[in-house]
mmCIF file of C-alpha atoms in Angstrom:
data_model
loop_
_atom_site.group_PDB
_atom_site.id
_atom_site.type_symbol
_atom_site.label_atom_id
_atom_site.label_comp_id
_atom_site.label_asym_id
_atom_site.label_seq_id
_atom_site.Cartn_x
_atom_site.Cartn_y
_atom_site.Cartn_z
ATOM 1 C CA MET A 1428 0.000 0.000 0.000
ATOM 2 C CA ARG A 1429 2.798 2.397 0.882
ATOM 3 C CA ARG A 1430 4.504 1.678 -2.424
ATOM 4 C CA LEU A 1431 1.262 2.260 -4.318
ATOM 5 C CA LEU A 1432 0.672 5.551 -2.496
ATOM 6 C CA ARG A 1433 4.201 6.668 -3.283
ATOM 7 C CA ARG A 1434 3.685 5.848 -6.957
ATOM 8 C CA VAL A 1435 0.423 7.822 -7.047
ATOM 9 C CA VAL A 1436 2.071 10.832 -5.398
ATOM 10 C CA VAL A 1437 5.120 10.705 -7.674
ATOM 11 C CA ASP A 1438 2.964 10.335 -10.790
ATOM 12 C CA GLY A 1439 0.873 13.299 -9.659
ATOM 13 C CA LEU A 1440 3.969 15.418 -9.116
ATOM 14 C CA HIS A 1441 5.272 14.498 -12.560
ATOM 15 C CA ARG A 1442 1.972 15.474 -14.181
ATOM 16 C CA TRP A 1443 1.988 18.762 -12.267
ATOM 17 C CA ALA A 1444 5.580 19.452 -13.337
ATOM 18 C CA ASP A 1445 4.690 18.722 -16.969
ATOM 19 C CA ARG A 1446 1.795 21.186 -16.877
ATOM 20 C CA LEU A 1447 3.514 23.943 -14.897
ATOM 21 C CA PRO A 1448 5.362 25.438 -17.904
ATOM 22 C CA VAL A 1449 2.043 25.738 -19.736
ATOM 23 C CA TRP A 1450 0.232 27.305 -16.789
ATOM 24 C CA ALA A 1451 3.053 29.728 -15.915
ATOM 25 C CA SER A 1452 4.058 30.862 -19.412
ATOM 26 C CA VAL A 1453 3.172 34.425 -20.407
ATOM 27 C CA HIS A 1454 0.902 35.122 -23.359
ATOM 28 C CA SER A 1455 -1.316 38.003 -24.394
ATOM 29 C CA GLY A 1456 -4.210 38.424 -22.017
ATOM 30 C CA THR A 1457 -2.411 37.124 -18.923
ATOM 31 C CA ARG A 1458 -1.805 39.377 -15.956
ATOM 32 C CA ARG A 1459 1.971 39.160 -16.382
ATOM 33 C CA ALA A 1460 1.695 40.266 -20.019
ATOM 34 C CA GLY A 1461 0.016 43.440 -18.773
ATOM 35 C CA ARG A 1462 3.271 44.496 -17.126
ATOM 36 C CA PHE A 1463 4.955 44.890 -20.517
ATOM 37 C CA ALA A 1464 4.923 48.108 -22.523
ATOM 38 C CA ALA A 1465 3.481 45.907 -25.288
ATOM 39 C CA PHE A 1466 2.878 42.163 -25.555
ATOM 40 C CA GLY A 1467 1.510 41.251 -28.960
ATOM 41 C CA GLU A 1468 -1.328 38.887 -29.716
ATOM 42 C CA GLY A 1469 -0.168 35.342 -30.369
ATOM 43 C CA SER A 1470 3.166 35.822 -28.583
ATOM 44 C CA LEU A 1471 4.506 33.506 -25.892
ATOM 45 C CA LEU A 1472 7.179 33.798 -23.206
ATOM 46 C CA CYS A 1473 7.919 30.273 -22.033
ATOM 47 C CA PHE A 1474 8.346 29.332 -18.381
ATOM 48 C CA PRO A 1475 10.714 29.143 -16.617
ATOM 49 C CA TRP A 1476 12.799 32.224 -17.297
ATOM 50 C CA THR A 1477 16.163 33.046 -15.713
ATOM 51 C CA ALA A 1478 15.615 36.792 -15.217
ATOM 52 C CA LEU A 1479 12.698 39.025 -16.151
ATOM 53 C CA TYR A 1480 12.425 42.655 -15.069
ATOM 54 C CA GLY A 1481 11.857 46.155 -16.409
ATOM 55 C CA GLU A 1482 8.861 44.869 -18.367
ATOM 56 C CA GLN A 1483 7.403 48.386 -18.541
ATOM 57 C CA ALA A 1484 10.205 49.219 -21.002
ATOM 58 C CA ILE A 1485 9.999 46.001 -23.052
ATOM 59 C CA HIS A 1486 7.945 45.759 -26.263
ATOM 60 C CA ILE A 1487 7.175 42.344 -27.759
ATOM 61 C CA GLY A 1488 5.448 42.168 -31.131
ATOM 62 C CA ARG A 1489 2.853 39.742 -32.461
ATOM 63 C CA ASP A 1490 3.315 35.985 -32.928
ATOM 64 C CA THR A 1491 6.746 35.981 -31.283
ATOM 65 C CA MET A 1492 8.004 32.993 -29.283
ATOM 66 C CA ILE A 1493 10.572 33.454 -26.522
ATOM 67 C CA GLY A 1494 12.013 30.199 -25.240
ATOM 68 C CA SER A 1495 12.538 28.978 -21.693
ATOM 69 C CA TYR A 1496 15.461 29.942 -19.431
ATOM 70 C CA VAL A 1497 15.731 33.318 -21.158
ATOM 71 C CA SER A 1498 16.992 36.475 -19.431
ATOM 72 C CA LEU A 1499 15.044 39.512 -20.621
ATOM 73 C CA SER A 1500 15.740 42.771 -18.819
ATOM 74 C CA ALA A 1501 15.513 46.548 -19.163
ATOM 75 C CA GLY A 1502 17.567 48.595 -16.725
ATOM 76 C CA MET A 1503 20.306 47.628 -14.314
ATOM 77 C CA VAL A 1504 18.199 46.236 -11.461
ATOM 78 C CA PRO A 1505 14.569 45.293 -10.783
ATOM 79 C CA GLY A 1506 12.427 48.255 -9.783
ATOM 80 C CA GLN A 1507 14.711 50.860 -11.324
ATOM 81 C CA ARG A 1508 13.036 54.032 -12.573
ATOM 82 C CA LEU A 1509 13.668 54.041 -16.326
ATOM 83 C CA LEU A 1510 14.100 57.095 -18.517
ATOM 84 C CA HIS A 1511 12.002 55.828 -21.426
ATOM 85 C CA GLU A 1512 9.760 52.886 -22.275
ATOM 86 C CA GLY A 1513 11.454 51.541 -25.406
ATOM 87 C CA ILE A 1514 14.622 49.978 -24.030
ATOM 88 C CA VAL A 1515 14.090 46.481 -25.470
ATOM 89 C CA VAL A 1516 11.961 46.182 -28.607
ATOM 90 C CA ILE A 1517 11.354 42.770 -30.209
ATOM 91 C CA GLY A 1518 9.400 42.671 -33.456
ATOM 92 C CA ASP A 1519 6.731 40.411 -34.921
ATOM 93 C CA ARG A 1520 7.178 36.684 -35.673
ATOM 94 C CA CYS A 1521 10.518 36.417 -33.883
ATOM 95 C CA VAL A 1522 11.886 33.245 -32.299
ATOM 96 C CA ILE A 1523 14.238 33.764 -29.350
ATOM 97 C CA GLY A 1524 16.073 30.555 -28.494
ATOM 98 C CA ARG A 1525 16.267 28.788 -25.157
ATOM 99 C CA GLY A 1526 18.787 30.275 -22.715
ATOM 100 C CA THR A 1527 19.222 33.542 -24.612
ATOM 101 C CA SER A 1528 19.988 36.772 -22.710
ATOM 102 C CA ILE A 1529 18.813 40.183 -23.931
ATOM 103 C CA VAL A 1530 20.194 42.751 -21.491
ATOM 104 C CA GLY A 1531 19.183 46.328 -22.277
ATOM 105 C CA HIS A 1532 20.085 49.523 -20.443
ATOM 106 C CA TYR A 1533 19.503 52.017 -23.254
ATOM 107 C CA ARG A 1534 18.153 50.545 -26.533
ATOM 108 C CA ILE A 1535 18.077 47.116 -28.145
ATOM 109 C CA GLU A 1536 15.919 46.831 -31.250
ATOM 110 C CA ILE A 1537 15.250 43.439 -32.834
ATOM 111 C CA GLY A 1538 13.378 43.584 -36.135
ATOM 112 C CA ASP A 1539 10.571 41.408 -37.440
ATOM 113 C CA ASP A 1540 11.239 37.747 -38.298
ATOM 114 C CA VAL A 1541 14.530 37.527 -36.403
ATOM 115 C CA TRP A 1542 15.380 34.055 -35.130
ATOM 116 C CA THR A 1543 18.087 33.065 -32.669
ATOM 117 C CA GLY A 1544 19.520 29.742 -31.661
ATOM 118 C CA PRO A 1545 20.009 28.832 -27.999
ATOM 119 C CA GLY A 1546 22.380 30.679 -25.696
ATOM 120 C CA VAL A 1547 22.637 33.957 -27.622
ATOM 121 C CA TYR A 1548 23.749 37.057 -25.662
ATOM 122 C CA VAL A 1549 22.776 40.580 -26.752
ATOM 123 C CA THR A 1550 23.639 43.694 -24.721
ATOM 124 C CA ASP A 1551 24.005 47.443 -25.105
ATOM 125 C CA GLN A 1552 26.212 47.908 -22.027
ATOM 126 C CA ASN A 1553 29.573 46.793 -20.680
ATOM 127 C CA HIS A 1554 31.834 47.176 -17.671
ATOM 128 C CA GLY A 1555 34.254 50.090 -17.492
ATOM 129 C CA VAL A 1556 37.966 49.250 -17.567
ATOM 130 C CA ASP A 1557 39.564 52.679 -17.194
ATOM 131 C CA ASP A 1558 41.103 52.238 -13.738
ATOM 132 C CA PRO A 1559 43.682 49.421 -13.622
ATOM 133 C CA ASP A 1560 43.733 49.531 -9.812
ATOM 134 C CA LEU A 1561 40.034 48.808 -9.329
ATOM 135 C CA PRO A 1562 38.294 45.459 -9.785
ATOM 136 C CA ILE A 1563 36.395 45.509 -13.073
ATOM 137 C CA GLY A 1564 33.114 44.664 -11.379
ATOM 138 C CA VAL A 1565 33.080 47.838 -9.246
ATOM 139 C CA GLN A 1566 34.148 50.300 -11.937
ATOM 140 C CA PRO A 1567 31.530 52.645 -13.428
ATOM 141 C CA PRO A 1568 29.920 51.072 -16.498
ATOM 142 C CA ALA A 1569 30.983 52.156 -19.951
ATOM 143 C CA PRO A 1570 28.506 54.399 -21.820
ATOM 144 C CA GLU A 1571 25.597 52.434 -23.258
ATOM 145 C CA ARG A 1572 25.484 52.150 -27.043
ATOM 146 C CA PRO A 1573 22.341 51.057 -28.896
ATOM 147 C CA VAL A 1574 22.104 47.716 -30.686
ATOM 148 C CA ARG A 1575 19.983 47.000 -33.745
ATOM 149 C CA ILE A 1576 19.350 43.615 -35.372
ATOM 150 C CA GLY A 1577 17.683 43.943 -38.753
ATOM 151 C CA ALA A 1578 14.550 42.162 -39.902
ATOM 152 C CA GLY A 1579 14.808 38.629 -41.226
ATOM 153 C CA SER A 1580 18.171 37.835 -39.628
ATOM 154 C CA TRP A 1581 19.344 34.664 -37.936
ATOM 155 C CA LEU A 1582 21.811 34.371 -35.025
ATOM 156 C CA GLY A 1583 23.235 30.896 -34.482
ATOM 157 C CA ALA A 1584 23.749 29.206 -31.128
ATOM 158 C CA GLY A 1585 26.014 31.046 -28.713
ATOM 159 C CA VAL A 1586 26.354 34.257 -30.728
ATOM 160 C CA VAL A 1587 27.381 37.343 -28.715
ATOM 161 C CA VAL A 1588 26.305 40.804 -29.914
ATOM 162 C CA LEU A 1589 28.215 43.624 -28.221
ATOM 163 C CA PRO A 1590 27.209 47.268 -27.594
ATOM 164 C CA GLY A 1591 26.970 49.702 -30.487
ATOM 165 C CA VAL A 1592 26.496 47.062 -33.187
ATOM 166 C CA THR A 1593 24.034 47.259 -36.072
ATOM 167 C CA ILE A 1594 23.340 43.971 -37.846
ATOM 168 C CA GLY A 1595 21.680 44.543 -41.198
ATOM 169 C CA GLU A 1596 18.589 42.881 -42.594
ATOM 170 C CA HIS A 1597 18.657 39.236 -43.748
ATOM 171 C CA VAL A 1598 21.983 38.441 -42.093
ATOM 172 C CA ALA A 1599 23.082 34.973 -40.937
ATOM 173 C CA VAL A 1600 25.596 34.922 -38.073
ATOM 174 C CA GLY A 1601 27.308 31.589 -37.480
ATOM 175 C CA ALA A 1602 27.282 29.777 -34.147
ATOM 176 C CA GLY A 1603 29.728 31.081 -31.557
ATOM 177 C CA ALA A 1604 30.489 34.332 -33.378
ATOM 178 C CA VAL A 1605 31.185 37.542 -31.445
ATOM 179 C CA VAL A 1606 29.780 40.563 -33.279
ATOM 180 C CA THR A 1607 31.898 43.614 -32.438
ATOM 181 C CA ARG A 1608 31.197 45.773 -35.494
ATOM 182 C CA ASP A 1609 28.369 46.500 -37.927
ATOM 183 C CA LEU A 1610 27.359 43.886 -40.497
ATOM 184 C CA PRO A 1611 25.788 44.877 -43.834
ATOM 185 C CA ASP A 1612 22.471 43.653 -45.211
ATOM 186 C CA ARG A 1613 22.214 40.205 -46.815
ATOM 187 C CA CYS A 1614 25.450 38.600 -45.698
ATOM 188 C CA VAL A 1615 26.774 35.567 -43.829
ATOM 189 C CA ALA A 1616 29.185 36.317 -40.970
ATOM 190 C CA ALA A 1617 31.197 34.038 -38.696
ATOM 191 C CA GLY A 1618 34.157 34.001 -36.349
ATOM 192 C CA VAL A 1619 35.636 35.882 -33.403
ATOM 193 C CA PRO A 1620 35.365 38.721 -34.113
ATOM 194 C CA ALA A 1621 32.589 38.144 -36.652
ATOM 195 C CA ARG A 1622 33.555 38.868 -40.262
ATOM 196 C CA VAL A 1623 31.597 38.682 -43.485
ATOM 197 C CA VAL A 1624 32.364 35.395 -45.221
ATOM 198 C CA ARG A 1625 29.988 35.872 -48.134
ATOM 199 C CA MET A 1626 27.128 37.974 -49.419
ATOM 200 C CA LEU A 1627 23.674 36.503 -50.011
ATOM 201 C CA GLY A 1628 22.356 36.544 -53.540
ATOM 202 C CA PRO A 1629 18.811 37.220 -54.755
ATOM 203 C CA GLY A 1630 16.309 34.743 -53.340
ATOM 204 C CA GLU A 1631 18.625 33.421 -50.624
ATOM 205 C CA SER A 1632 17.426 33.418 -47.026
ATOM 206 C CA PRO A 1633 19.559 33.649 -43.876
ATOM 207 C CA HIS A 1634 17.215 31.317 -42.007
ATOM 208 C CA PRO A 1635 18.776 27.849 -41.823
ATOM 209 C CA SER A 1636 17.465 24.730 -43.474
ATOM 210 C CA SER A 1637 19.234 21.522 -42.460
ATOM 211 C CA GLY A 1638 21.931 23.682 -40.875
ATOM 212 C CA ARG A 1639 22.754 25.626 -44.053
ATOM 213 C CA THR A 1640 21.765 28.937 -45.536
ATOM 214 C CA SER A 1641 19.171 28.095 -48.145
ATOM 215 C CA SER A 1642 17.162 29.491 -50.993
ATOM 216 C CA ALA A 1643 13.775 30.940 -50.060
#
């Protein structure tokens, strides 16, 4: 009897755990979605997330899916009074991969139809390094510089996008790349630092098919 009871309890806990991500995820019409500056119809923020704050300065477009274990933040700390409401802007029909971090202090703009793989890191801020006698973590931050990722682009797994970068439209960035400078429209970039390895021709899409850039 004790073994049977234990099995019933464990099975119940497993069913509860399976359903929790569905119940706790954020979608338009939920109370949590109302905290955002905008949360478009058909969009979904999967549970659990790693960090989520400054929602009043975060805009999410329509039909966008944001994966689990994502960090999505506007401002330095929770509860901070923010200077404007458009610090992080994510467009329509985007897919933000599991474990991605989008850390905005000033302005991060992600265009429509942008997809990312897992573990991408995008930020508009960095630590200051001006005083060699102070630990980096306690130095004043460097000035924030806006980041823009153009519509229709794809960032592979583990890509890092640093402050001040503009990635053009329809750009594919290979896994593990570190983007330190602007990338033009319709190109493929890879490496550390990321460099253009080829330009996309007419009809080619940056969104991967079977792991390769493919024709639309």
